[in-house]
Coordinates of C-alpha atoms in Angstrom, one line a residue:
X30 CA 67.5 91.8 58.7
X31 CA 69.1 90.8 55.5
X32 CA 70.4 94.3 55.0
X33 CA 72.5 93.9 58.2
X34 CA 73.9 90.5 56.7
X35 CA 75.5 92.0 54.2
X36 CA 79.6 91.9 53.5
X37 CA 80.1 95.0 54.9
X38 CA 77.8 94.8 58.3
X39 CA 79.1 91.0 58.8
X40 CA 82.2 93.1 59.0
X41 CA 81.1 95.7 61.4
X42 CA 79.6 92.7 63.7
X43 CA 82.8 90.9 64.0
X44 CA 84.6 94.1 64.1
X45 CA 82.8 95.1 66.8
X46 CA 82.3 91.5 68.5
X47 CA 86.5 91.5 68.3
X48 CA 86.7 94.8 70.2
X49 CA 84.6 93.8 72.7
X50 CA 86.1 90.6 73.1
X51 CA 89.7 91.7 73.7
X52 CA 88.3 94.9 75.6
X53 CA 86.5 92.2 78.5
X54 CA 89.3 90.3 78.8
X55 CA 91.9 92.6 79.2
X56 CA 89.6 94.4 82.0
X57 CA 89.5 90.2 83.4
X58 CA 92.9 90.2 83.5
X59 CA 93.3 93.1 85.2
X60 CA 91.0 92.5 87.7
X61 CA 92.9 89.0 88.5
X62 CA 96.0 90.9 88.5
X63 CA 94.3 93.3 91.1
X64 CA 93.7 90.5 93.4
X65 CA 96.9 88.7 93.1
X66 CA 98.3 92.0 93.9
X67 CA 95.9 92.3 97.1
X68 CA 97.3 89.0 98.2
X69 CA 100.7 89.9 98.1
X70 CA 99.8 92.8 99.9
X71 CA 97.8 91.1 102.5
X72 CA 101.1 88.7 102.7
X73 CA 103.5 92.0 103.5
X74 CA 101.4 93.3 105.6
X75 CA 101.5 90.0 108.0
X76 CA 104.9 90.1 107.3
X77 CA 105.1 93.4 108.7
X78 CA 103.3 92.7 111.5
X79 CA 106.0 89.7 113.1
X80 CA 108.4 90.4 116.1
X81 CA 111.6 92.0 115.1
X82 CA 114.1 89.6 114.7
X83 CA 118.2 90.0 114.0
X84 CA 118.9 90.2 110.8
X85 CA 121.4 87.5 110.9
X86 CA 118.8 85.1 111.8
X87 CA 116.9 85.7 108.3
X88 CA 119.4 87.0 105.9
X89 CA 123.0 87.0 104.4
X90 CA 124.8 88.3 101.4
X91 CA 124.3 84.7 100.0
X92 CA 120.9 84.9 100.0
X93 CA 119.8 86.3 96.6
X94 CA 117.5 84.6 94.7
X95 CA 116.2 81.9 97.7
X96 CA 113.2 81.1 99.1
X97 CA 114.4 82.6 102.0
X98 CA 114.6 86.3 100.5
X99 CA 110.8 86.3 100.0
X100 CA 110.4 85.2 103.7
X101 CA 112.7 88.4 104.8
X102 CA 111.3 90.6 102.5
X103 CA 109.4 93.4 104.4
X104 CA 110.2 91.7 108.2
X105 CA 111.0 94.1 110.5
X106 CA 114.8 93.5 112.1
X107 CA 117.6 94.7 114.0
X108 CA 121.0 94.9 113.6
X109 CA 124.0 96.2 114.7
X110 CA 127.7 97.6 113.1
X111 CA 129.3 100.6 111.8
X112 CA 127.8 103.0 109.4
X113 CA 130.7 103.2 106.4
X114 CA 130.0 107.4 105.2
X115 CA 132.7 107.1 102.0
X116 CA 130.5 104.2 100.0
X117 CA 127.4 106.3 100.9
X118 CA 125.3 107.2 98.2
X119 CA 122.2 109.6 97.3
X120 CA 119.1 108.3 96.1
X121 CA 117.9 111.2 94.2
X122 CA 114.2 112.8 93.5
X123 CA 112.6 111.4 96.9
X124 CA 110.2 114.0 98.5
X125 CA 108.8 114.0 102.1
X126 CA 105.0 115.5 102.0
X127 CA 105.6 118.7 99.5
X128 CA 109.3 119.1 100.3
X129 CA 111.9 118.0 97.2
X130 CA 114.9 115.8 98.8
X131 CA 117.0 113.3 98.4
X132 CA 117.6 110.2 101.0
X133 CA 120.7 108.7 101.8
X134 CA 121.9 105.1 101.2
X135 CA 124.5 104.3 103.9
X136 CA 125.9 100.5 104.0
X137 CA 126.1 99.3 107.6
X138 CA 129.2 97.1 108.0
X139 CA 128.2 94.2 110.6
X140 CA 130.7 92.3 112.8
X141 CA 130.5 89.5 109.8
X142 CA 131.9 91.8 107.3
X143 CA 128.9 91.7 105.2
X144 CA 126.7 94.8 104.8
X145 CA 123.3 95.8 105.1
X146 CA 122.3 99.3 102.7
X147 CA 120.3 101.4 105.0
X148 CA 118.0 104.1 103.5
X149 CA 118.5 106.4 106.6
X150 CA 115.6 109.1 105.4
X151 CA 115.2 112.3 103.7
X152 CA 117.2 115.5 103.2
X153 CA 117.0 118.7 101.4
X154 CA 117.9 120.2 98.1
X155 CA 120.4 121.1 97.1
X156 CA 121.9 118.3 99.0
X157 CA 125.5 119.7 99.9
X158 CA 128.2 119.5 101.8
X159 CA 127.1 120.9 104.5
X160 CA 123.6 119.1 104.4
X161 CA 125.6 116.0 104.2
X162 CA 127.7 117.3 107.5
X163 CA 124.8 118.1 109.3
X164 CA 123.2 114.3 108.2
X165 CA 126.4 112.4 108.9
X166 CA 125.9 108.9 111.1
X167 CA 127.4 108.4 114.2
X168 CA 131.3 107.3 113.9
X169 CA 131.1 104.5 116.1
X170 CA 128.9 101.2 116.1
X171 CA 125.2 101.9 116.3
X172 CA 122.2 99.7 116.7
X173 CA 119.6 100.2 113.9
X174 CA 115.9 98.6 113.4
X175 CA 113.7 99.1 110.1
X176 CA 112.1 97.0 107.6
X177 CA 114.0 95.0 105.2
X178 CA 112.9 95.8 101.4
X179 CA 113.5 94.4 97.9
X180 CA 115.3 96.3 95.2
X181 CA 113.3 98.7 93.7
X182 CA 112.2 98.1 89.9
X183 CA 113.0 100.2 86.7
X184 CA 109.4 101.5 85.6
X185 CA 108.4 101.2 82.1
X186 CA 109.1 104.8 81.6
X187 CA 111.2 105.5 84.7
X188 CA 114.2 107.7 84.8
X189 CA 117.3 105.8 82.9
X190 CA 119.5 104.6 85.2
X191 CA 123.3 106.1 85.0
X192 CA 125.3 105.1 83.3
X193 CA 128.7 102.2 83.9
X194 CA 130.9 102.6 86.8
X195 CA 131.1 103.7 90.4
X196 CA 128.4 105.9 91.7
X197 CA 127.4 108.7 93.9
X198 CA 123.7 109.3 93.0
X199 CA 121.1 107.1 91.7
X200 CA 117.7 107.7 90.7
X201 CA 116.4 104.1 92.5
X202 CA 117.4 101.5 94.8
X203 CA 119.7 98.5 92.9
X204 CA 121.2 96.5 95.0
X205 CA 123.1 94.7 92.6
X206 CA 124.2 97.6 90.7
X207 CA 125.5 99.3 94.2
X208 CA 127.2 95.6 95.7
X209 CA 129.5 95.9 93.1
X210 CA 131.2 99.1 93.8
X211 CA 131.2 97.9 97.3
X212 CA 134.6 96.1 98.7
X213 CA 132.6 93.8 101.0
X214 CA 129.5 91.7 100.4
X215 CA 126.0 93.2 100.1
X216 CA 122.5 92.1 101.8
X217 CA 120.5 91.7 98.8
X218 CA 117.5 93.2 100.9
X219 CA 117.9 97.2 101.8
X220 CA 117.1 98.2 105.5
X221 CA 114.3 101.1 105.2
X222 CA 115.4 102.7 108.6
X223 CA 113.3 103.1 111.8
X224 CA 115.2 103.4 114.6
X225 CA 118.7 104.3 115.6
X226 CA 120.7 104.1 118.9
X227 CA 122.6 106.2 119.4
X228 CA 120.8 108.9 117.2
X229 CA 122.5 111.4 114.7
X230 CA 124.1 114.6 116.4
X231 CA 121.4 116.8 113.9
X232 CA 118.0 116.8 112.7
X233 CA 119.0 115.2 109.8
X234 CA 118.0 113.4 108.0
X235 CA 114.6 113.1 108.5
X236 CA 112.8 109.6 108.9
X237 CA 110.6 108.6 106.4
X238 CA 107.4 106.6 107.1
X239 CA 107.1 102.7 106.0
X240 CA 104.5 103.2 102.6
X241 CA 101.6 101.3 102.8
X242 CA 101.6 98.5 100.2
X243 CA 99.3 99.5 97.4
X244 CA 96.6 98.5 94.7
X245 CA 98.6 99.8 92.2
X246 CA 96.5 100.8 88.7
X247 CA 94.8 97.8 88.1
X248 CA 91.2 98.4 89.1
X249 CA 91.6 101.9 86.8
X250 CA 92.6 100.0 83.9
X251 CA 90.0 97.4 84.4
X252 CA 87.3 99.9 84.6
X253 CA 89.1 101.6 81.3
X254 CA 89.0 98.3 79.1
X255 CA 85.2 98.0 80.6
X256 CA 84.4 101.9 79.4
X257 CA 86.0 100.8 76.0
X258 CA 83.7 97.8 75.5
X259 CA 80.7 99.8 75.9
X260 CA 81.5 102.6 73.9
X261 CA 82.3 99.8 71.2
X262 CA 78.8 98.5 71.8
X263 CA 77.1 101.9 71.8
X264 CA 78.8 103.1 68.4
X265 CA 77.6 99.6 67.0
X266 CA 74.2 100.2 67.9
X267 CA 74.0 103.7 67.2
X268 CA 75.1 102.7 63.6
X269 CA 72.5 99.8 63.3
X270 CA 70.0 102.5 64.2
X271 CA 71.0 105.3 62.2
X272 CA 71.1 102.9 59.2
X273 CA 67.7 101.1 60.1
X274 CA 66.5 104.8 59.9
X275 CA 67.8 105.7 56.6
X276 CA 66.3 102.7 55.2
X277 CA 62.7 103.1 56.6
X278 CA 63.1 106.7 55.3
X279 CA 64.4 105.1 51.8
X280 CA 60.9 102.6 52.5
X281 CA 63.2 99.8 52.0
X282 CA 63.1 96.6 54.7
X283 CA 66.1 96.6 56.6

């Protein structure tokens, strides 16, 4: 045993002690995330699952920021105005199954004046004029129902998002990048469509299903930290016996 107490094996045991150190508790920490994660979803979901309400009754343009955004996050409401086609804009790069698309953000003017963006589905590439004709909203007022939804955030290697100035296209949902090309005030929650009365004149565009909240990668990376430690652990003992052989073939005492 004094062999393996040597300066250069103490450094392979704290080497390896470090590694598997940080390896366990990054695979903890993701492990907590992935239940703080299934809490919030188990939260949406009963969110989800409460009687539709007006939107008034939950949310305003004021509203960003409060307490009382989380509570209307993901609620399923109602609502009623006029569908403004010229601030419309196309939220690009969003299939439905294996087709390629676009949706269409349309801001629905209410009786207040404020506005409420309404993702009303999916359409197809290329996404011209006359697939915007065909997916044009009704002219007068409508009644709509869907879920309300937060702003969707920039992944760490998402698309860039365009650049300064007014918009037509944009590769995700930011509510506070769109309110301010917008000449009235802006819901800070977006309205994922479900329902609409009357209904468009076409086919288009197409609804698109509420997604189910998800895990996310947590329990992947968890079990990749894990896989980490024990390789660690099984290189270290590898070496301890590869070198406890060479010295009993040496006849020295390890």
């Amino acid at each position: 045993m004094r062999h393996f107490l040597s300066r250069r094996w103490i450094v392979i045991h704290l080497l390896t002690l470090t590694i598997v150190v940080v390896c366990v508790s990054l695979a903890l920490w993701q492990l907590g995330r992935l239940e703080h994660r299934r809490g919030e979803n188990a939260r949406l979901e009963a969110q989800m699952r409460l009687p539709v309400s007006d939107i008034d009754r939950l949310l305003t343009s004021a509203d960003a920021g409060s307490d009382e955004l989380a509570e209307a996050g993901y609620r399923t409401v109602r609502a009623e105005g006029t569908f403004d086609s010229s601030q419309q804009v196309i939220l690009q790069s969003r299939g439905l199954g294996n087709k390629p698309g676009n949706h269409l953000l349309t801001p629905l003017v209410l009786q207040s004046g404020e506005a409420v963006l309404v993702d009303r589905g999916w359409v197809p590439l290329p996404t011209d004029d006359e697939v915007l004709a065909q997916s044009a909203p009704p002219a007068g007022a409508v009644k709509v129902e869907g879920v309300l939804l937060p702003s969707e955030e920039r992944g760490f290697l998402g698309v860039s998002d365009p650049p300064p100035g007014r918009v037509t296209a944009i590769p995700r949902i930011d509510l506070e990048r769109l309110a301010g090309q917008l000449p009235y005030p802006l819901y800070p929650l977006y309205l994922r469509l479900l329902d609409q009365q009357p209904a468009n004149s076409g086919a288009l565009p197409e609804p698109v299903p509420i997604p189910p909240p998800d895990e996310g990668p947590h329990r992947d990376y968890a079990l990749q930290w894990f896989a980490f430690a024990g390789t660690a652990l099984i290189i270290y003992l590898g070496l301890m016996r590869r070198e406890r052989d060479r010295l009993r073939q040496a006849g020295e005492d390890p």
